[in-house]
Tab-separated table of C-alpha atoms in Angstrom:
chain	number	residue	atom	x	y	z
A	1	UNK	CA	0.000	0.000	0.000
A	2	UNK	CA	2.119	2.911	-1.247
A	3	UNK	CA	1.489	6.510	-2.110
A	4	UNK	CA	4.184	7.744	-4.465
A	5	UNK	CA	5.408	11.317	-4.161
A	6	UNK	CA	7.818	13.051	-6.491
A	7	UNK	CA	9.852	10.214	-7.979
A	8	UNK	CA	13.578	10.708	-8.314
A	9	UNK	CA	15.071	7.581	-9.867
A	10	UNK	CA	18.177	6.217	-8.218
A	11	UNK	CA	19.721	4.240	-11.055
A	12	UNK	CA	22.594	2.178	-9.791
A	13	UNK	CA	25.743	1.254	-11.677
A	14	UNK	CA	25.632	-2.028	-13.562
A	15	UNK	CA	26.114	-4.987	-11.252
A	16	UNK	CA	29.777	-5.684	-10.751
A	17	UNK	CA	31.376	-9.002	-11.750
A	18	UNK	CA	32.543	-11.479	-9.173
A	19	UNK	CA	35.814	-10.870	-7.411
A	20	UNK	CA	38.977	-11.522	-9.269
A	21	UNK	CA	42.611	-10.594	-8.637
A	22	UNK	CA	42.431	-7.144	-10.252
A	23	UNK	CA	43.158	-4.001	-8.288
A	24	UNK	CA	40.161	-2.288	-6.719
A	25	UNK	CA	38.580	0.661	-8.518
A	26	UNK	CA	36.548	3.420	-6.930
A	27	UNK	CA	32.778	3.121	-7.171
A	28	UNK	CA	30.899	6.435	-7.166
A	29	UNK	CA	27.891	6.290	-4.855
A	30	UNK	CA	25.682	8.735	-2.980
A	31	UNK	CA	24.800	8.955	0.694
A	32	UNK	CA	22.813	11.170	3.065
A	33	UNK	CA	25.282	12.096	5.814
A	34	UNK	CA	25.642	14.380	8.831
A	35	UNK	CA	28.831	15.588	10.491
A	36	UNK	CA	27.290	16.667	13.786
A	37	UNK	CA	23.996	16.182	15.644
A	38	UNK	CA	21.215	18.657	14.988
A	39	UNK	CA	17.961	19.363	13.187
A	40	UNK	CA	17.830	16.735	10.414
A	41	UNK	CA	16.783	19.300	7.817
A	42	UNK	CA	19.739	21.468	8.742
A	43	UNK	CA	22.517	18.891	9.158
A	44	UNK	CA	21.699	16.069	6.699
A	45	UNK	CA	23.243	16.562	3.274
A	46	UNK	CA	23.725	14.380	0.230
A	47	UNK	CA	27.285	13.748	-0.918
A	48	UNK	CA	28.974	11.680	-3.587
A	49	UNK	CA	30.956	8.975	-1.823
A	50	UNK	CA	33.756	6.862	-3.310
A	51	UNK	CA	33.935	3.221	-2.270
A	52	UNK	CA	36.404	0.555	-3.416
A	53	UNK	CA	34.590	-2.012	-5.545
A	54	UNK	CA	36.595	-4.886	-4.034
A	55	UNK	CA	35.727	-5.651	-0.379
A	56	UNK	CA	38.418	-6.211	2.193
A	57	UNK	CA	38.753	-9.348	4.280
A	58	UNK	CA	35.445	-10.301	5.981
A	59	UNK	CA	33.657	-7.431	4.227
A	60	UNK	CA	30.839	-7.307	1.697
A	61	UNK	CA	29.758	-4.654	-0.786
A	62	UNK	CA	25.997	-4.086	-0.637
A	63	UNK	CA	23.740	-2.261	-3.053
A	64	UNK	CA	20.858	-0.827	-1.044
A	65	UNK	CA	17.371	-1.612	-2.337
A	66	UNK	CA	15.127	0.344	0.032
A	67	UNK	CA	15.286	2.164	3.369
A	68	UNK	CA	12.556	3.847	5.443
A	69	UNK	CA	12.767	7.036	7.490
A	70	UNK	CA	11.747	6.230	11.074
A	71	UNK	CA	11.200	8.673	13.962
A	72	UNK	CA	14.116	7.001	15.768
A	73	UNK	CA	16.363	7.870	12.785
A	74	UNK	CA	15.500	11.547	13.239
A	75	UNK	CA	16.065	11.300	17.000
A	76	UNK	CA	19.448	9.719	16.307
A	77	UNK	CA	20.452	12.588	14.037
A	78	UNK	CA	19.285	15.066	16.687
A	79	UNK	CA	21.511	13.282	19.200
A	80	UNK	CA	18.626	12.341	21.523
A	81	UNK	CA	18.407	8.620	20.738
A	82	UNK	CA	20.257	6.077	22.932
A	83	UNK	CA	21.833	4.436	19.858
A	84	UNK	CA	24.225	6.872	18.208
A	85	UNK	CA	25.209	6.954	14.563
A	86	UNK	CA	28.593	5.512	13.569
A	87	UNK	CA	30.940	8.360	12.655
A	88	UNK	CA	33.861	7.392	10.448
A	89	UNK	CA	36.134	8.744	7.739
A	90	UNK	CA	34.207	9.139	4.526
A	91	UNK	CA	35.814	9.918	1.177
A	92	UNK	CA	33.676	12.161	-0.993
A	93	UNK	CA	34.322	13.310	-4.554
A	94	UNK	CA	36.113	16.391	-3.197
A	95	UNK	CA	37.592	15.587	0.224
A	96	UNK	CA	37.650	13.297	3.255
A	97	UNK	CA	35.296	14.062	6.128
A	98	UNK	CA	34.304	12.535	9.444
A	99	UNK	CA	30.587	11.771	9.214
A	100	UNK	CA	27.763	9.307	9.806
A	101	UNK	CA	25.316	8.038	7.204
A	102	UNK	CA	21.666	8.363	8.249
A	103	UNK	CA	19.162	5.532	8.606
A	104	UNK	CA	19.115	2.292	10.604
A	105	UNK	CA	16.596	0.091	8.813
A	106	UNK	CA	16.609	-1.152	5.239
A	107	UNK	CA	17.391	-3.989	2.884
A	108	UNK	CA	20.220	-4.386	0.390
A	109	UNK	CA	21.622	-6.917	-2.038
A	110	UNK	CA	25.131	-8.350	-1.708
A	111	UNK	CA	27.049	-7.644	-4.920
A	112	UNK	CA	30.612	-8.534	-3.814
A	113	UNK	CA	32.047	-10.742	-1.082
A	114	UNK	CA	35.505	-10.406	0.426
A	115	UNK	CA	37.883	-13.133	1.551
A	116	UNK	CA	36.907	-14.988	4.716
A	117	UNK	CA	33.190	-14.300	4.450
A	118	UNK	CA	30.967	-17.267	5.300
A	119	UNK	CA	27.193	-17.492	5.188
A	120	UNK	CA	26.699	-14.681	2.663
A	121	UNK	CA	26.928	-14.798	-1.106
A	122	UNK	CA	26.321	-12.545	-4.091
A	123	UNK	CA	22.589	-12.019	-4.608
A	124	UNK	CA	21.581	-12.409	-0.969
A	125	UNK	CA	19.166	-9.839	0.465
A	126	UNK	CA	20.487	-8.568	3.788
A	127	UNK	CA	19.315	-6.337	6.646
A	128	UNK	CA	21.384	-4.664	9.387
A	129	UNK	CA	21.905	-6.799	12.474
A	130	UNK	CA	21.884	-3.830	14.866
A	131	UNK	CA	20.923	-0.187	14.753
A	132	UNK	CA	23.868	2.192	14.512
A	133	UNK	CA	26.339	-0.184	12.857
A	134	UNK	CA	26.094	1.509	9.462
A	135	UNK	CA	23.748	3.956	7.761
A	136	UNK	CA	21.154	2.753	5.259
A	137	UNK	CA	20.363	6.035	3.451
A	138	UNK	CA	22.865	5.408	0.688
A	139	UNK	CA	23.071	3.729	-2.689
A	140	UNK	CA	25.844	1.336	-1.581
A	141	UNK	CA	27.661	0.433	1.589
A	142	UNK	CA	30.798	-1.519	2.450
A	143	UNK	CA	30.444	-3.256	5.794
A	144	UNK	CA	31.593	-6.235	7.819
A	145	UNK	CA	29.687	-9.402	7.035
A	146	UNK	CA	29.046	-9.848	10.771
A	147	UNK	CA	26.875	-6.706	10.777
A	148	UNK	CA	24.346	-8.251	8.380
A	149	UNK	CA	21.567	-10.832	8.540
A	150	UNK	CA	20.524	-12.631	5.361
A	151	UNK	CA	16.837	-12.928	4.491
A	152	UNK	CA	16.333	-16.376	2.876
A	153	UNK	CA	15.082	-16.216	-0.692
A	154	UNK	CA	11.903	-18.195	0.030
A	155	UNK	CA	10.958	-15.817	2.887
A	156	UNK	CA	10.973	-12.792	0.596
A	157	UNK	CA	9.912	-14.411	-2.680
A	158	UNK	CA	7.520	-12.146	-4.568
A	159	UNK	CA	7.842	-9.286	-2.090
A	160	UNK	CA	8.635	-5.650	-2.765
A	161	UNK	CA	11.982	-4.597	-1.246
A	162	UNK	CA	10.070	-2.008	0.822
A	163	UNK	CA	8.211	-4.822	2.607
A	164	UNK	CA	11.517	-6.305	3.743
A	165	UNK	CA	13.107	-2.901	4.411
A	166	UNK	CA	10.323	-2.060	6.875
A	167	UNK	CA	10.292	-5.457	8.622
A	168	UNK	CA	12.587	-5.103	11.604
A	169	UNK	CA	11.107	-2.173	13.531
A	170	UNK	CA	7.343	-1.647	13.354
A	171	UNK	CA	5.901	-5.094	12.498
A	172	UNK	CA	8.312	-6.813	14.880
A	173	UNK	CA	7.505	-4.373	17.686
A	174	UNK	CA	3.808	-5.155	17.215
A	175	UNK	CA	4.563	-8.886	17.163
A	176	UNK	CA	6.429	-8.760	20.468
A	177	UNK	CA	3.841	-6.500	22.130
A	178	UNK	CA	1.145	-9.076	21.413
A	179	UNK	CA	3.301	-12.111	22.266
A	180	UNK	CA	5.394	-11.157	25.294
A	181	UNK	CA	3.251	-9.347	27.874
A	182	UNK	CA	0.139	-11.484	28.395
A	183	UNK	CA	-1.183	-14.905	27.460
A	184	UNK	CA	-3.893	-13.559	25.183
A	185	UNK	CA	-6.831	-15.767	24.282
A	186	UNK	CA	-8.908	-15.479	21.110
A	187	UNK	CA	-11.600	-12.890	21.742
A	188	UNK	CA	-9.567	-10.886	24.281
A	189	UNK	CA	-9.116	-7.177	23.696
A	190	UNK	CA	-6.098	-4.901	23.603
A	191	UNK	CA	-6.348	-1.110	23.525
A	192	UNK	CA	-3.779	1.150	21.880
A	193	UNK	CA	-3.165	4.797	21.050
A	194	UNK	CA	-1.336	5.923	17.948
A	195	UNK	CA	-3.372	3.260	16.157
A	196	UNK	CA	-2.658	4.726	12.717
A	197	UNK	CA	1.119	4.535	13.228
A	198	UNK	CA	3.257	1.827	11.708
A	199	UNK	CA	3.208	-0.224	14.912
A	200	UNK	CA	-0.494	0.473	15.447
A	201	UNK	CA	-1.442	-0.783	11.988
A	202	UNK	CA	0.708	-3.857	12.498
A	203	UNK	CA	-0.954	-4.562	15.880
A	204	UNK	CA	-4.380	-4.418	14.197
A	205	UNK	CA	-3.416	-6.872	11.459
A	206	UNK	CA	-1.532	-9.370	13.629
A	207	UNK	CA	-4.248	-9.282	16.295
A	208	UNK	CA	-6.906	-9.992	13.668
A	209	UNK	CA	-4.857	-12.943	12.375
A	210	UNK	CA	-4.538	-14.379	15.909
A	211	UNK	CA	-8.192	-13.744	16.855
A	212	UNK	CA	-7.453	-10.870	19.249
A	213	UNK	CA	-9.772	-7.848	19.172
A	214	UNK	CA	-8.512	-4.266	19.207
A	215	UNK	CA	-9.718	-0.921	20.555
A	216	UNK	CA	-7.886	1.752	18.602
A	217	UNK	CA	-7.446	5.362	19.684
A	218	UNK	CA	-6.323	7.995	17.182
A	219	UNK	CA	-5.836	11.732	17.393
A	220	UNK	CA	-8.888	13.866	16.594
A	221	UNK	CA	-8.649	15.144	12.999
A	222	UNK	CA	-10.836	16.491	10.171
A	223	UNK	CA	-10.639	13.250	8.131
A	224	UNK	CA	-11.531	10.986	11.070
A	225	UNK	CA	-14.221	9.063	9.162
A	226	UNK	CA	-11.772	8.232	6.382
A	227	UNK	CA	-9.143	7.006	8.846
A	228	UNK	CA	-11.821	5.057	10.727
A	229	UNK	CA	-12.742	3.129	7.593
A	230	UNK	CA	-9.096	2.561	6.710
A	231	UNK	CA	-8.331	0.961	10.075
A	232	UNK	CA	-11.544	-1.066	10.043
A	233	UNK	CA	-10.491	-2.443	6.652
A	234	UNK	CA	-7.221	-3.622	8.237
A	235	UNK	CA	-9.166	-5.530	10.880
A	236	UNK	CA	-9.757	-3.020	13.695
A	237	UNK	CA	-12.802	-3.762	15.865
A	238	UNK	CA	-13.320	-0.349	17.483
A	239	UNK	CA	-11.828	2.975	16.371
A	240	UNK	CA	-12.322	6.186	18.388
A	241	UNK	CA	-10.570	9.512	18.633
A	242	UNK	CA	-8.895	10.698	21.824
A	243	UNK	CA	-11.689	13.267	22.130
A	244	UNK	CA	-14.409	10.618	21.735
A	245	UNK	CA	-12.691	8.460	24.366
A	246	UNK	CA	-13.805	10.972	27.005
A	247	UNK	CA	-17.495	10.879	26.031
A	248	UNK	CA	-20.109	8.998	28.056
A	249	UNK	CA	-21.216	6.903	25.060
A	250	UNK	CA	-17.732	5.550	24.361
A	251	UNK	CA	-17.010	5.051	28.059
A	252	UNK	CA	-20.166	2.945	28.365
A	253	UNK	CA	-19.315	0.999	25.215
A	254	UNK	CA	-15.853	0.076	26.468
A	255	UNK	CA	-17.067	-0.770	29.968
A	256	UNK	CA	-19.625	-3.166	28.438
A	257	UNK	CA	-17.177	-5.245	26.347
A	258	UNK	CA	-17.794	-8.996	26.551
A	259	UNK	CA	-14.127	-9.873	27.181
A	260	UNK	CA	-11.273	-8.335	29.171
A	261	UNK	CA	-8.936	-5.640	27.864
A	262	UNK	CA	-5.733	-7.419	28.827
A	263	UNK	CA	-3.145	-5.018	27.436
A	264	UNK	CA	-2.708	-1.352	26.575
A	265	UNK	CA	-0.054	-0.168	24.109
A	266	UNK	CA	1.204	3.397	24.408
A	267	UNK	CA	3.331	5.404	21.996
A	268	UNK	CA	2.038	8.876	22.915
A	269	UNK	CA	2.278	9.615	26.638
A	270	UNK	CA	0.662	12.425	28.595
A	271	UNK	CA	-2.983	12.772	29.551
A	272	UNK	CA	-4.247	10.841	26.525
A	273	UNK	CA	-2.424	7.747	27.752
A	274	UNK	CA	-3.876	8.106	31.246
A	275	UNK	CA	-7.380	8.279	29.767
A	276	UNK	CA	-6.748	5.124	27.743
A	277	UNK	CA	-5.242	3.224	30.691
A	278	UNK	CA	-8.502	3.536	32.641
A	279	UNK	CA	-10.086	1.051	30.239
A	280	UNK	CA	-7.517	-1.708	30.849
A	281	UNK	CA	-9.139	-4.511	32.839
A	282	UNK	CA	-8.051	-5.407	36.370
A	283	UNK	CA	-4.694	-7.165	36.379
A	284	UNK	CA	-3.803	-5.859	32.926
A	285	UNK	CA	-0.623	-4.207	31.739
A	286	UNK	CA	0.221	-0.916	30.055
A	287	UNK	CA	3.230	-1.293	27.742
A	288	UNK	CA	4.915	1.873	26.484
A	289	UNK	CA	7.038	1.633	23.358
A	290	UNK	CA	7.203	5.314	22.396
A	291	UNK	CA	6.448	8.826	23.579
A	292	UNK	CA	5.625	11.035	20.610
A	293	UNK	CA	4.043	13.768	22.759
A	294	UNK	CA	7.233	13.925	24.857
A	295	UNK	CA	4.972	14.017	27.917
A	296	UNK	CA	5.456	11.626	30.856
A	297	UNK	CA	3.313	8.576	31.485
A	298	UNK	CA	1.415	8.974	34.754
A	299	UNK	CA	-0.921	6.588	36.573
A	300	UNK	CA	-3.159	7.360	39.556
A	301	UNK	CA	-2.720	5.298	42.686
A	302	UNK	CA	-6.250	3.915	42.299
A	303	UNK	CA	-5.293	2.039	39.106
A	304	UNK	CA	-2.300	0.512	40.862
A	305	UNK	CA	-4.093	-0.413	44.092
A	306	UNK	CA	-7.629	-1.295	43.129
A	307	UNK	CA	-7.155	-2.599	39.582
A	308	UNK	CA	-3.608	-3.930	39.956
A	309	UNK	CA	-2.595	-2.353	36.633
A	310	UNK	CA	1.127	-2.704	35.938
A	311	UNK	CA	3.232	-0.602	33.599
A	312	UNK	CA	6.415	-1.432	31.719
A	313	UNK	CA	8.350	-0.425	28.634
A	314	UNK	CA	9.456	-2.203	25.486
A	315	UNK	CA	12.286	-1.272	23.124
A	316	UNK	CA	12.786	-3.401	20.025
A	317	UNK	CA	16.512	-2.604	19.910
A	318	UNK	CA	16.990	-4.035	23.399
A	319	UNK	CA	15.166	-7.230	22.383
A	320	UNK	CA	17.398	-7.620	19.320
A	321	UNK	CA	20.523	-7.082	21.421
A	322	UNK	CA	19.374	-9.778	23.837
A	323	UNK	CA	18.721	-12.162	20.937
A	324	UNK	CA	22.416	-12.151	19.982
A	325	UNK	CA	23.308	-13.902	23.240
A	326	UNK	CA	20.276	-16.196	23.470
A	327	UNK	CA	19.745	-19.104	21.094
A	328	UNK	CA	16.078	-19.208	22.127
A	329	UNK	CA	15.521	-15.555	21.190
A	330	UNK	CA	17.541	-15.998	18.011
A	331	UNK	CA	15.182	-18.790	16.993
A	332	UNK	CA	12.195	-16.632	17.943
A	333	UNK	CA	13.575	-13.792	15.820
A	334	UNK	CA	13.785	-15.968	12.734
A	335	UNK	CA	10.323	-17.390	13.391
A	336	UNK	CA	8.968	-13.843	13.776
A	337	UNK	CA	10.528	-12.633	10.514
A	338	UNK	CA	9.389	-15.718	8.635
A	339	UNK	CA	5.825	-15.427	9.943
A	340	UNK	CA	5.447	-11.720	9.173
A	341	UNK	CA	6.938	-12.015	5.696
A	342	UNK	CA	4.755	-15.070	5.098
A	343	UNK	CA	1.647	-13.067	5.983
A	344	UNK	CA	2.702	-10.402	3.494
A	345	UNK	CA	3.167	-13.088	0.846
A	346	UNK	CA	-0.331	-14.377	1.626
A	347	UNK	CA	-1.781	-10.831	1.346
A	348	UNK	CA	-2.825	-10.977	4.999
A	349	UNK	CA	-0.554	-8.126	6.099
A	350	UNK	CA	0.330	-4.864	4.381
A	351	UNK	CA	3.149	-2.440	5.087
A	352	UNK	CA	1.959	0.969	6.262
A	353	UNK	CA	1.383	3.656	3.602
A	354	UNK	CA	4.665	5.186	2.464
A	355	UNK	CA	5.642	8.236	0.481
A	356	UNK	CA	8.605	6.998	-1.547
A	357	UNK	CA	11.444	8.946	-3.124
A	358	UNK	CA	13.591	7.221	-5.730
A	359	UNK	CA	17.068	8.648	-5.854
A	360	UNK	CA	19.295	8.667	-8.972
A	361	UNK	CA	22.997	8.325	-8.205
A	362	UNK	CA	23.871	10.524	-11.174
A	363	UNK	CA	21.256	13.180	-10.488
A	364	UNK	CA	22.010	16.743	-9.525
A	365	UNK	CA	23.049	16.883	-5.870
A	366	UNK	CA	20.676	19.780	-5.292
A	367	UNK	CA	17.693	17.726	-6.424
A	368	UNK	CA	18.806	14.769	-4.325
A	369	UNK	CA	19.147	17.101	-1.354
A	370	UNK	CA	15.633	18.402	-1.915
A	371	UNK	CA	14.233	14.856	-1.879
A	372	UNK	CA	16.110	13.893	1.283
A	373	UNK	CA	15.217	17.112	3.116
A	374	UNK	CA	11.555	16.527	2.349
A	375	UNK	CA	11.749	13.060	3.852
A	376	UNK	CA	13.625	13.837	7.077
A	377	UNK	CA	11.308	16.421	8.599
A	378	UNK	CA	9.046	15.894	11.595
A	379	UNK	CA	6.346	17.819	9.742
A	380	UNK	CA	6.274	15.496	6.733
A	381	UNK	CA	2.807	14.227	7.714
A	382	UNK	CA	3.448	10.765	6.242
A	383	UNK	CA	6.114	8.123	6.609
A	384	UNK	CA	8.791	8.397	3.928
A	385	UNK	CA	11.124	5.829	2.418
A	386	UNK	CA	13.867	5.723	-0.200
A	387	UNK	CA	13.865	3.237	-3.070
A	388	UNK	CA	17.100	2.463	-4.897
A	389	UNK	CA	16.769	0.992	-8.375
A	390	UNK	CA	19.233	-0.009	-11.090
């Protein structure tokens, strides 16, 4: 489900031949970089970057296929995110600078493999293992093979690269929220705010698939009826605005549900989250995975004492980091990826609407900069992503 904005084609150089014994040549690529933290629109700039076309030992050369722009990417550039960008020497067409490439999520294709690399081969689709290891807003990257995870060909067969590029953060967060914090039974309810976000839409679709019902709170807006129908079409059971949540009719409706509201998912914070938490059933849990309002989460003593509501947080990056030292979680990660991608293949799950910009490696830097600046602003109004095509 994609809405295309101004399309700026990112034609890549012809695929390189397999490694031989010849001396490396420089490959001209482009990347969106920043040399210091700050407002993304002010500090992110597009540069031409030269990379050797022969990887070093244990390295691979990757041609990026697609990469989204997530709120956490913008926080990282601002310097407010716990995971910092990797700053390193970067050779441009004019000089050498110390900079980081933006973006943490995406998918690329391996086009060259260095000596000593095992488990990856030319043609594999790969995603970053961890946030912050290398930037994904670029046409190509040279990175250590250990920083990549391969996506098996049968898992992504028939899928758009954007579906795989957007896998690791939002759908997986929704998956873990529904799996890890309560033993939900078919027919149970969960309530969430930010229901039209990437995670919110994923919660709706996964919950529907597993027989869980959802109460979905969105911000009051002029096009509320349109958004209501959109979320209902994804599988939402109840959709209300934060303003409607305070009305007597909606309060009575939610108090009369025929099954418990076992979980609440919060990505907003502030008073709106407190209002939502009141509808969680006794013994339930509020899980916060974001705080877009930048307001604290508060709970009255009555919810703690008389309803035994508990509150906790979830951060997908922490879960991934734990999976690297746990064979059980590593297996769960692969099962999670396989299941989500399988649902997309079966047309039972759709990636959130995206405004895509295609970026031509030979295009005027000014035009490339315009496309990137339009995508990395908090006021964009829609989620943006970059597509890289040959």
